PDB file of C-alpha atoms and ligand atoms in Angstrom:
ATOM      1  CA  UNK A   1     -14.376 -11.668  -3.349  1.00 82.00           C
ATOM      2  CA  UNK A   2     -11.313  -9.827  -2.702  1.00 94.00           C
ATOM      3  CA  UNK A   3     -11.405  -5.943  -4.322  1.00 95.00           C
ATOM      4  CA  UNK A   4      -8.815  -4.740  -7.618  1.00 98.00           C
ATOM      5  CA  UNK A   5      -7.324  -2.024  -5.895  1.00 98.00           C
ATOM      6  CA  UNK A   6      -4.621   0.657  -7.605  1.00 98.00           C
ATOM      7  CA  UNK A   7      -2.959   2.804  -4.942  1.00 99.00           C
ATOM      8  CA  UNK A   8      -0.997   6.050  -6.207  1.00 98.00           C
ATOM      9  CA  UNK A   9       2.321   6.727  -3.229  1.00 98.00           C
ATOM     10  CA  UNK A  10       2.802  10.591  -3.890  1.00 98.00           C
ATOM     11  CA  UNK A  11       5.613  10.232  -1.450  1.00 98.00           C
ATOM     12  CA  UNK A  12       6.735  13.723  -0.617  1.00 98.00           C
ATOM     13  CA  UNK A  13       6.117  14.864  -4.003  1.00 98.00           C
ATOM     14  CA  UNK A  14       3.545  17.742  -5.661  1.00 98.00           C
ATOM     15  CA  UNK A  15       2.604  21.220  -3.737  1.00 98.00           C
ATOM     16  CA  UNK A  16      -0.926  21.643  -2.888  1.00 98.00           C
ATOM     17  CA  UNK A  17      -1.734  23.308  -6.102  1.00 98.00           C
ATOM     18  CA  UNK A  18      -0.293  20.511  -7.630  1.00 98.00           C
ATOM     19  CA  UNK A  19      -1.613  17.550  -5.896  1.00 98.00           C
ATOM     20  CA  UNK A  20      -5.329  19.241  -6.485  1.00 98.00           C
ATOM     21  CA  UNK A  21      -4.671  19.434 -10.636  1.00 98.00           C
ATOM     22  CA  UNK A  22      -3.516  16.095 -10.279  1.00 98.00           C
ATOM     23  CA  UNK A  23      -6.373  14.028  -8.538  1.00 98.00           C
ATOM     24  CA  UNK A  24      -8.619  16.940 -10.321  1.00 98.00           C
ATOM     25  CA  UNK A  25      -7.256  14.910 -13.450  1.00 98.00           C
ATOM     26  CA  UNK A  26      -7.417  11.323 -12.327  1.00 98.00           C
ATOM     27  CA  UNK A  27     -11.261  12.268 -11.155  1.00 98.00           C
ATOM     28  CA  UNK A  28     -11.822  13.034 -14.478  1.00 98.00           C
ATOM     29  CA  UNK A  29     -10.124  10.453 -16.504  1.00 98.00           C
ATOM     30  CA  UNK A  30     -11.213   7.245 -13.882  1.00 98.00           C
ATOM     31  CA  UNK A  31     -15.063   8.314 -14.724  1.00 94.00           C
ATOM     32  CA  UNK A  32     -15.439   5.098 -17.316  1.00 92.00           C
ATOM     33  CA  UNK A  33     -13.514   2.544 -14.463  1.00 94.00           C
ATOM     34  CA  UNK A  34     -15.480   0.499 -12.992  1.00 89.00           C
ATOM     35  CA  UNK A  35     -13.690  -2.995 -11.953  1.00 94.00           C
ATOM     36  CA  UNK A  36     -11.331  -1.214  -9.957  1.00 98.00           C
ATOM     37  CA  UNK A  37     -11.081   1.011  -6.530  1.00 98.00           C
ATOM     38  CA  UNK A  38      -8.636   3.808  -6.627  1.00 98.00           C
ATOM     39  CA  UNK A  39      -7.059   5.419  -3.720  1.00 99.00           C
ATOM     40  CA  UNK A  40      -4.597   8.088  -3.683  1.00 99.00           C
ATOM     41  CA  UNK A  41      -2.268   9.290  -0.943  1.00 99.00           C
ATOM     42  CA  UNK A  42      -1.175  12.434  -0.741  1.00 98.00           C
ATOM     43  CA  UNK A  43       1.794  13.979   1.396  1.00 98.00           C
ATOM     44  CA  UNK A  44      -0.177  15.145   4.658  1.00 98.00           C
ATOM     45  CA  UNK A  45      -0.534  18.682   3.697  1.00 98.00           C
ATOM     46  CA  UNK A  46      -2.737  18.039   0.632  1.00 96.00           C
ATOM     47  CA  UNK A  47      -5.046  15.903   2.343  1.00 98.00           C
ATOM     48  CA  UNK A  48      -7.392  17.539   3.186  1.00 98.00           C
ATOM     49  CA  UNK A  49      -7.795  19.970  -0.272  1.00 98.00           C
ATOM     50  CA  UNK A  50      -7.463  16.650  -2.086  1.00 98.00           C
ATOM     51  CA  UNK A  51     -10.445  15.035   0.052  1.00 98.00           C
ATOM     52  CA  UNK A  52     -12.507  17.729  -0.358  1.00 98.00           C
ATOM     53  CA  UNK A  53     -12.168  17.289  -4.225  1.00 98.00           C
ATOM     54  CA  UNK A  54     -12.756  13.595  -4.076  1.00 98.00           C
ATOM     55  CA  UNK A  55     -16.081  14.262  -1.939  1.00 98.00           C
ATOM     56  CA  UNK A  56     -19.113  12.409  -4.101  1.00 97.00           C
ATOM     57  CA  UNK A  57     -16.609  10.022  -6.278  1.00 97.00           C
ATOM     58  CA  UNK A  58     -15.295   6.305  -5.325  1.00 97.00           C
ATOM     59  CA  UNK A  59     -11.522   6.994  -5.397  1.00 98.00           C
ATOM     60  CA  UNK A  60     -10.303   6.627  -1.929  1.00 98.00           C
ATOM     61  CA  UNK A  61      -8.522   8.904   0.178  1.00 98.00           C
ATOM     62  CA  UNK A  62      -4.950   7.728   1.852  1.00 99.00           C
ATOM     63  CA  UNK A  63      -2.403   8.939   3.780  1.00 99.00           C
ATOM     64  CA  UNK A  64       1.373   7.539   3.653  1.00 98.00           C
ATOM     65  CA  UNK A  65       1.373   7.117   7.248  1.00 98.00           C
ATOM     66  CA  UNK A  66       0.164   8.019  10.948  1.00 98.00           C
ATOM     67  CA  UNK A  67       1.759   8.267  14.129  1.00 98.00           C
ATOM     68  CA  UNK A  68       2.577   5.140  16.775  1.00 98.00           C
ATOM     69  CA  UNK A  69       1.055   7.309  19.441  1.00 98.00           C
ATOM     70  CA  UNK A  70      -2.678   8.004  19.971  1.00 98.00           C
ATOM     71  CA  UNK A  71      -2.262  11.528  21.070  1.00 98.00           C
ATOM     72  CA  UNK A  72      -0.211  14.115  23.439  1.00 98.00           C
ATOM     73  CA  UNK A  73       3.555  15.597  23.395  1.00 98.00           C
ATOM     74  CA  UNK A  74       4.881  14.062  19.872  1.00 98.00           C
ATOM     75  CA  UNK A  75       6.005  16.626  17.943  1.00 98.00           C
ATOM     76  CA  UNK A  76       5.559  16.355  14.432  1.00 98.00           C
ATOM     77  CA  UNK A  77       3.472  13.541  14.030  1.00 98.00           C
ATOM     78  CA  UNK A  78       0.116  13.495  12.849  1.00 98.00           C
ATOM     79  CA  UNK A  79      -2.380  11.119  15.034  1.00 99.00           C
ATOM     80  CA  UNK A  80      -4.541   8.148  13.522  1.00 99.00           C
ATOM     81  CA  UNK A  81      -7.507  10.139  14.737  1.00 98.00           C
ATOM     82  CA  UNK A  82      -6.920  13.141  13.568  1.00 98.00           C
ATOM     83  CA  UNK A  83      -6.692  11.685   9.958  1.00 98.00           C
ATOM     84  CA  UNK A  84     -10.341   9.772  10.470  1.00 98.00           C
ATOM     85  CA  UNK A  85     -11.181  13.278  11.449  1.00 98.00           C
ATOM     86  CA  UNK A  86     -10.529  14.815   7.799  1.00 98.00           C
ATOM     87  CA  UNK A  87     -11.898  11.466   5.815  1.00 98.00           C
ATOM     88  CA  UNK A  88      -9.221   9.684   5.555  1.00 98.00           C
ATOM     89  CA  UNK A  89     -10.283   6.164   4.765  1.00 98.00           C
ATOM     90  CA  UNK A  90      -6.319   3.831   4.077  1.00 99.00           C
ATOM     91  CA  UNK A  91      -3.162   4.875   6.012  1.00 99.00           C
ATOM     92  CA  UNK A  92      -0.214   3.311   4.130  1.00 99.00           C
ATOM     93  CA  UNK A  93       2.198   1.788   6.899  1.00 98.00           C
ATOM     94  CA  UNK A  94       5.484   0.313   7.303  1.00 98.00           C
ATOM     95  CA  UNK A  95       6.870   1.443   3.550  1.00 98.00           C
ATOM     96  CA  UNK A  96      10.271   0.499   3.102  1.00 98.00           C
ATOM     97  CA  UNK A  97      11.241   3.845   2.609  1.00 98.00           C
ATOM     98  CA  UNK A  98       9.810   4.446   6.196  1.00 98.00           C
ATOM     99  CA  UNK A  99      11.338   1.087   7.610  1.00 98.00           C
ATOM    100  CA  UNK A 100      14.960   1.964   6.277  1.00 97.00           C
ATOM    101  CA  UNK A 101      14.872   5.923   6.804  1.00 97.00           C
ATOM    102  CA  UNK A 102      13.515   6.340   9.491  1.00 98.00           C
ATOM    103  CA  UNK A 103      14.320   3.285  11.480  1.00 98.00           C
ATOM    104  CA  UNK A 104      10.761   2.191  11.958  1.00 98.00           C
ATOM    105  CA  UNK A 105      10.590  -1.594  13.589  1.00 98.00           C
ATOM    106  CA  UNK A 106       7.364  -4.102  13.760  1.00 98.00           C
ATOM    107  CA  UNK A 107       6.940  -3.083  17.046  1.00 98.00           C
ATOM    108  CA  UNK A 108       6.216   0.443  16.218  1.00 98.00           C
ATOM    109  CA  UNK A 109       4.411  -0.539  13.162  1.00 98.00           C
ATOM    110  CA  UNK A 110       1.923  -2.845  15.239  1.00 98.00           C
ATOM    111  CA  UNK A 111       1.251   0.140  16.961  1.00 98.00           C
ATOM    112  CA  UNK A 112       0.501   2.180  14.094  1.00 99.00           C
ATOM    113  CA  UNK A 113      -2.012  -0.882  12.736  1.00 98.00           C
ATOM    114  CA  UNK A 114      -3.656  -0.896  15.936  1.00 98.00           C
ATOM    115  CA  UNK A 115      -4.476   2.949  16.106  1.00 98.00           C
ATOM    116  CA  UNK A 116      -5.504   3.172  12.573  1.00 99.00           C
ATOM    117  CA  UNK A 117      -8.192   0.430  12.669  1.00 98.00           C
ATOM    118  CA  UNK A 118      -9.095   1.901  15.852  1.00 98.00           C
ATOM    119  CA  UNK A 119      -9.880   4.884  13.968  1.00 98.00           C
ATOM    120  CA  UNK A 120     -11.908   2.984  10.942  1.00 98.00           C
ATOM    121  CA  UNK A 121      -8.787   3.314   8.771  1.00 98.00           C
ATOM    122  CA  UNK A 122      -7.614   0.606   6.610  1.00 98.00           C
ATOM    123  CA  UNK A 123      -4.149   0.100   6.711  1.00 99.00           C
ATOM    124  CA  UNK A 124      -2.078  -0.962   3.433  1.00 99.00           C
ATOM    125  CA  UNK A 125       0.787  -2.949   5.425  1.00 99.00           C
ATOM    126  CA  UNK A 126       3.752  -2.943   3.110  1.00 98.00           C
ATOM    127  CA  UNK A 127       6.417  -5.712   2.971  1.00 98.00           C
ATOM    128  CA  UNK A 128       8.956  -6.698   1.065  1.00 98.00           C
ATOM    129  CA  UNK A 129      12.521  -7.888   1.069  1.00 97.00           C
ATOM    130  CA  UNK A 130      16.088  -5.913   0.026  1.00 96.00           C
ATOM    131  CA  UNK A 131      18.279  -7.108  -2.525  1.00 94.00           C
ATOM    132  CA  UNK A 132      20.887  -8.584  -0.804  1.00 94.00           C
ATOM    133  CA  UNK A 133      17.948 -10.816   0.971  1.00 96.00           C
ATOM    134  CA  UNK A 134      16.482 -11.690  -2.524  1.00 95.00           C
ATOM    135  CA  UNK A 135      20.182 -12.560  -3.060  1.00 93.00           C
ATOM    136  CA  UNK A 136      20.828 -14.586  -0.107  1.00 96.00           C
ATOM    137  CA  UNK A 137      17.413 -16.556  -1.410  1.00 96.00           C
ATOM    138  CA  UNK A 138      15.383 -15.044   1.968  1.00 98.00           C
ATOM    139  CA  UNK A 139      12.639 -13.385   0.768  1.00 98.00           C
ATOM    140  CA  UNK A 140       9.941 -15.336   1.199  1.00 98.00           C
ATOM    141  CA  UNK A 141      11.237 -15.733   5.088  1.00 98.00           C
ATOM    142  CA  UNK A 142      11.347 -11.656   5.132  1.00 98.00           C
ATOM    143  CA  UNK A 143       7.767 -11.343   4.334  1.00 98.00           C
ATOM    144  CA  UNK A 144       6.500 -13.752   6.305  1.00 98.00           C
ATOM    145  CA  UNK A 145       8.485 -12.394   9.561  1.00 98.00           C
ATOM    146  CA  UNK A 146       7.404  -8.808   8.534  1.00 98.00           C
ATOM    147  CA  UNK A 147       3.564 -10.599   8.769  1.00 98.00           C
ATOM    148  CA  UNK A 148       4.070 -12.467  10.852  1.00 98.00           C
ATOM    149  CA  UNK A 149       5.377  -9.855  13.695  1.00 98.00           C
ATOM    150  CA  UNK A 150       2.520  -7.377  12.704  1.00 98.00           C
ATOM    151  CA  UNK A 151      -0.804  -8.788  10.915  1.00 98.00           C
ATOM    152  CA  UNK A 152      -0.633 -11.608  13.287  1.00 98.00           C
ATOM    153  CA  UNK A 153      -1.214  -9.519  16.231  1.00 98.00           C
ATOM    154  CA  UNK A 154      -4.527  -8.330  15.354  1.00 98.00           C
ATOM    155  CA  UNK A 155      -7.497  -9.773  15.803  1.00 96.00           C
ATOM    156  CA  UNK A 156     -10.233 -11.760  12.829  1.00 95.00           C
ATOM    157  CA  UNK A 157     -12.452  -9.000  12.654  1.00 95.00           C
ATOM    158  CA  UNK A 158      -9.457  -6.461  11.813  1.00 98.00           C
ATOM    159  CA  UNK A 159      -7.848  -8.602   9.914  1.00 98.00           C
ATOM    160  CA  UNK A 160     -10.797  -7.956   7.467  1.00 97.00           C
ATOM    161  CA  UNK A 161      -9.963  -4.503   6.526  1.00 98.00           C
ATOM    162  CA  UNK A 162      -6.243  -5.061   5.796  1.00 98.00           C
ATOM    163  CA  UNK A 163      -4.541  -4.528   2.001  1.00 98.00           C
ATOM    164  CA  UNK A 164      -0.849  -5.727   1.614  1.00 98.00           C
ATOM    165  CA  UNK A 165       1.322  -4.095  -0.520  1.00 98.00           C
ATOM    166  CA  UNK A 166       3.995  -6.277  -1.442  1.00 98.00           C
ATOM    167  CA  UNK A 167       7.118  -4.113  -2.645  1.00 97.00           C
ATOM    168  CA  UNK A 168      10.674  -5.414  -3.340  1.00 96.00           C
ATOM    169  CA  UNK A 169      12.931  -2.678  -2.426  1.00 95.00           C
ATOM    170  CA  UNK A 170      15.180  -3.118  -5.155  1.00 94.00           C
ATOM    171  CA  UNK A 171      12.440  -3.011  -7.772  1.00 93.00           C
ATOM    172  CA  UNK A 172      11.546   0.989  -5.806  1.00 91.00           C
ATOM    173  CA  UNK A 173      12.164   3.489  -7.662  1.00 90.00           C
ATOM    174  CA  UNK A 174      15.012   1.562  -9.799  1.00 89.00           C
ATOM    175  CA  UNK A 175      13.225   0.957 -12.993  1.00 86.00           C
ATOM    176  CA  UNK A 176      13.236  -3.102 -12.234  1.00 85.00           C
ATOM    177  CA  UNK A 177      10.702  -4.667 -11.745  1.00 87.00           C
ATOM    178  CA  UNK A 178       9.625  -7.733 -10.155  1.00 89.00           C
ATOM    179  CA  UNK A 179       9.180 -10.340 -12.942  1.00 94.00           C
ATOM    180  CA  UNK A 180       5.275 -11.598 -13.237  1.00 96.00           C
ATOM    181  CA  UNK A 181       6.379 -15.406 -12.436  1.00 97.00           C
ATOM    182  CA  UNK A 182       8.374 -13.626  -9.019  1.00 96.00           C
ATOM    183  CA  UNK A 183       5.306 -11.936  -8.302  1.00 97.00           C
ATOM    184  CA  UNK A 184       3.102 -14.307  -8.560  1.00 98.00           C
ATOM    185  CA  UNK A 185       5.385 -16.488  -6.577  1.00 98.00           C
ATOM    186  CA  UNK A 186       5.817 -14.386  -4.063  1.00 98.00           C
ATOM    187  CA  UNK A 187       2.260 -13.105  -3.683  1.00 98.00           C
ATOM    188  CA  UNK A 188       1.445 -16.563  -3.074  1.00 98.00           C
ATOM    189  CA  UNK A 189       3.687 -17.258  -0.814  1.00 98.00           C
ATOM    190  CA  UNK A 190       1.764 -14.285   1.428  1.00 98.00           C
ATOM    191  CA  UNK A 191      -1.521 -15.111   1.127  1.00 98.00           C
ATOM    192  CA  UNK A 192      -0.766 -18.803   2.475  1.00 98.00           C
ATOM    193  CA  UNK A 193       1.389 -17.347   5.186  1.00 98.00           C
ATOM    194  CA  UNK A 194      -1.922 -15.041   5.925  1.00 98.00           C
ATOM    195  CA  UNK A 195      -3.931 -18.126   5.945  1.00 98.00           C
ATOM    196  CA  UNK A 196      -1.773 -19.992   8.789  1.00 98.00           C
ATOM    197  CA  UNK A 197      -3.714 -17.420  10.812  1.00 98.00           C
ATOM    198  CA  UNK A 198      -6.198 -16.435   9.221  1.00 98.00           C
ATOM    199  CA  UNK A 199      -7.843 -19.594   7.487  1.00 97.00           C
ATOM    200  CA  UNK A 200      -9.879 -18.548   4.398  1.00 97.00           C
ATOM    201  CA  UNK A 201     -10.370 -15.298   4.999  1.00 97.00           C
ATOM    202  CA  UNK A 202      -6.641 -14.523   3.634  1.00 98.00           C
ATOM    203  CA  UNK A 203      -8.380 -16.020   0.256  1.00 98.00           C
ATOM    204  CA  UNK A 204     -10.375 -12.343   0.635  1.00 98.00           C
ATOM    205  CA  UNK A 205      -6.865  -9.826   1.311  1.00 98.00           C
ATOM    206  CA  UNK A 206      -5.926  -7.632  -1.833  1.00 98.00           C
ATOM    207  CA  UNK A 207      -2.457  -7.835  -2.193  1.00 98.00           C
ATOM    208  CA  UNK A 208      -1.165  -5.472  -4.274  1.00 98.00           C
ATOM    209  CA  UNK A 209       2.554  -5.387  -5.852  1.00 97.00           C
ATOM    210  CA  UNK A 210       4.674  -1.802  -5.703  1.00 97.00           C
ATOM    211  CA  UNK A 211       8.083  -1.099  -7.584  1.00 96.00           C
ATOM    212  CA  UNK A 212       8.240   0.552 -11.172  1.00 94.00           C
ATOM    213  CA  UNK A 213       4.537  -0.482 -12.065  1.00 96.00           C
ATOM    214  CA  UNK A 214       4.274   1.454 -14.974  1.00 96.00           C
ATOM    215  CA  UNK A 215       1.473   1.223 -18.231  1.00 97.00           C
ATOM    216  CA  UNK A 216       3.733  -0.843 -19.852  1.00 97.00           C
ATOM    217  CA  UNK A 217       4.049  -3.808 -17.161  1.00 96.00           C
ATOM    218  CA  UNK A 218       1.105  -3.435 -15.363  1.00 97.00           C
ATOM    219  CA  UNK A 219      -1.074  -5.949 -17.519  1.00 97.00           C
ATOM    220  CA  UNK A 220       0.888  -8.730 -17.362  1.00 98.00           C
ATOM    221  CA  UNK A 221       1.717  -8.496 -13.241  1.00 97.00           C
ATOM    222  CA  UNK A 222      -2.208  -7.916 -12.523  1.00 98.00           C
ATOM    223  CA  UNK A 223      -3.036 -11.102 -14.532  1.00 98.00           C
ATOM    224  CA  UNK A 224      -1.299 -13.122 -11.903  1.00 98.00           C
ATOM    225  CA  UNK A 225      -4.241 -14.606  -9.499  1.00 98.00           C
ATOM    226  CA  UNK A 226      -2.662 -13.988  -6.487  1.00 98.00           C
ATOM    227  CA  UNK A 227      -1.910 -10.007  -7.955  1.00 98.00           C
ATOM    228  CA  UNK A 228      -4.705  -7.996  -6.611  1.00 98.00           C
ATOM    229  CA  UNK A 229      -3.249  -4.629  -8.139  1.00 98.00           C
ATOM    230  CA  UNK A 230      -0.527  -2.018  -7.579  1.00 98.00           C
ATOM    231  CA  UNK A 231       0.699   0.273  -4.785  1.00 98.00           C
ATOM    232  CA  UNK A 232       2.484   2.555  -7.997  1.00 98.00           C
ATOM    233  CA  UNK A 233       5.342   5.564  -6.908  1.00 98.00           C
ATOM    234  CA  UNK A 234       6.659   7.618  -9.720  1.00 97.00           C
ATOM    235  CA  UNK A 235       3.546   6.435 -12.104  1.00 98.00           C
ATOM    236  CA  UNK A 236       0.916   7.796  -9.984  1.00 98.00           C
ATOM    237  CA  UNK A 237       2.150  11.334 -10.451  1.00 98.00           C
ATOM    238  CA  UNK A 238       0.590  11.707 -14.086  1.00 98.00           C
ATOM    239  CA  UNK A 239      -2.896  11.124 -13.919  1.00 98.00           C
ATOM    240  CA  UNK A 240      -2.510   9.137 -17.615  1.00 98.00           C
ATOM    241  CA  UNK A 241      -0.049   6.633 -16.822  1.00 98.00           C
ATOM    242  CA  UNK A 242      -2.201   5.926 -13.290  1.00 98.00           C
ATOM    243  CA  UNK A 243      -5.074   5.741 -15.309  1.00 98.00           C
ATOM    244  CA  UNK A 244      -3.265   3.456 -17.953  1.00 98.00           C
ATOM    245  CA  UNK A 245      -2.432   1.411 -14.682  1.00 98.00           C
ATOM    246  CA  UNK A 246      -5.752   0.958 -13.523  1.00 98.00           C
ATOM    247  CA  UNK A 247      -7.103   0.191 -17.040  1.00 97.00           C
ATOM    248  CA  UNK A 248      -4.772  -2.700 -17.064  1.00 97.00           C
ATOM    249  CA  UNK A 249      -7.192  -5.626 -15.304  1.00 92.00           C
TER     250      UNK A 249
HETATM  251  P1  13P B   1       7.823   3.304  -7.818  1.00 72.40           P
HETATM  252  O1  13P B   1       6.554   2.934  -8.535  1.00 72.40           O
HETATM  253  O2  13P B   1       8.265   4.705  -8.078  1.00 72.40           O
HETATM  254  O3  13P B   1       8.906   2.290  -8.042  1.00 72.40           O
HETATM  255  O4  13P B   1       7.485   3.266  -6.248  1.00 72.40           O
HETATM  256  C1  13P B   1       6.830   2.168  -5.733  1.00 72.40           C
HETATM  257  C2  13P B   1       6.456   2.492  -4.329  1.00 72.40           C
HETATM  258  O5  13P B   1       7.290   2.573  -3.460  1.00 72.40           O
HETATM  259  C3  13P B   1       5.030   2.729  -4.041  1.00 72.40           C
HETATM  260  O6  13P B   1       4.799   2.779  -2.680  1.00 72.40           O
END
């Protein structure tokens, strides 16, 4: 049975004072949820404060990233391991706002799958195509290269501990959002992709969908069957509209 999951991005948003009212807020308002696992990912500094304040509760910890190189002379980045280190349980990987920013390719983001599972994390691999590909009528080829070059490469037993996040780009941030027959569609679309590899077991992958997932939408999109909850920006900054998310299966 795959899990309802409802993943808040912080992105590089909140201070630490901040960040620790917030998930001090969504600790307290998530006590009566039970049908769904929440994770939040803080902006690297917060981490570990925020960790320490989800220590004894089931919301899980993520972070929105982790470095393509195991360890050594990388300034700036922040190792796989050293995450595991402070309890961090998801890594977030390959956002779109990491793909198109900062130029990061399926090569590097293989990398950064391998060394996260290596270090018990579960990565949320996030795909998703650009307007003018939804356009052009090629996004369900995008997301199944974007798979295809990354989830493919690692092995069964891996493959296990996987969450996709399946985010449009123009539904980020934009107020858009991906109708529920488009997500649906397109969720689909994923898990049978998944299953050219991985046979049934892609019947067990959340796959969540990201872009302006707010109270108001969120019902409807999670009712789809192949919807297995949200990866939610801008939403996930006030602890009652997250909530209102999560409330919403
Ligand atoms: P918004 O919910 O702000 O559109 O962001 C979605 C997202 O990118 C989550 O990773």
């Amino acid at each position: 049975m795959r899990k309802n999951i409802v993943a808040g991005n912080w992105k590089m948003n909140t201070t630490v004072n901040e960040g620790v009212k917030l998930v001090s807020e969504i600790i307290e308002k998530s006590k009566d949820l039970s049908n769904v696992k929440l994770i939040v990912a803080p902006p690297f500094t917060h981490i570990f404060s925020v960790g320490e304040k989800l220590k004894g509760t089931d919301i899980g910890l993520s972070s929105q990233n982790c470095a393509s190189e195991a360890k050594g002379a990388y300034t700036g980045e922040v190792s796989a391991e050293m995450l595991a280190n402070i309890g961090v349980e998801y890594a977030i990987i390959g956002h779109s706002e990491r793909r198109e920013y900062y130029k990061e390719c399926s090569e590097t983001l293989l990398k950064k799958v391998k060394l996260a599972l290596a270090n018990g994390i579960a990565p949320i691999f996030c795909v998703g195509e650009n307007l003018t590909e939804r356009e052009e009528n090629r996004h369900f080829d995008v997301v199944k290269q974007q798979i295809e070059e990354v989830v493919f490469n690692i092995d069964e037993n891996d493959f296990e501990k996987i969450i996709i996040a399946y985010e449009p780009v123009w539904a980020i941030g934009t107020g858009k959002t991906a109708t529920s027959e488009q997500a649906q569609e397109i969720h689909a679309h994923i898990r049978k992709v998944l299953s050219n590899k991985f046979a049934e077991k892609a019947e067990n992958t959340s796959i969540l969908y990201g872009g302006s997932c707010k109270p108001s939408n969120a019902k409807e999109i999670f009712a789809q069957p192949d919807v297995d909850g949200g990866l939610i920006g801008g939403a996930a900054l006030n602890a009652d509209d997250f909530i209102a998310i999560a409330k919403s299966f």
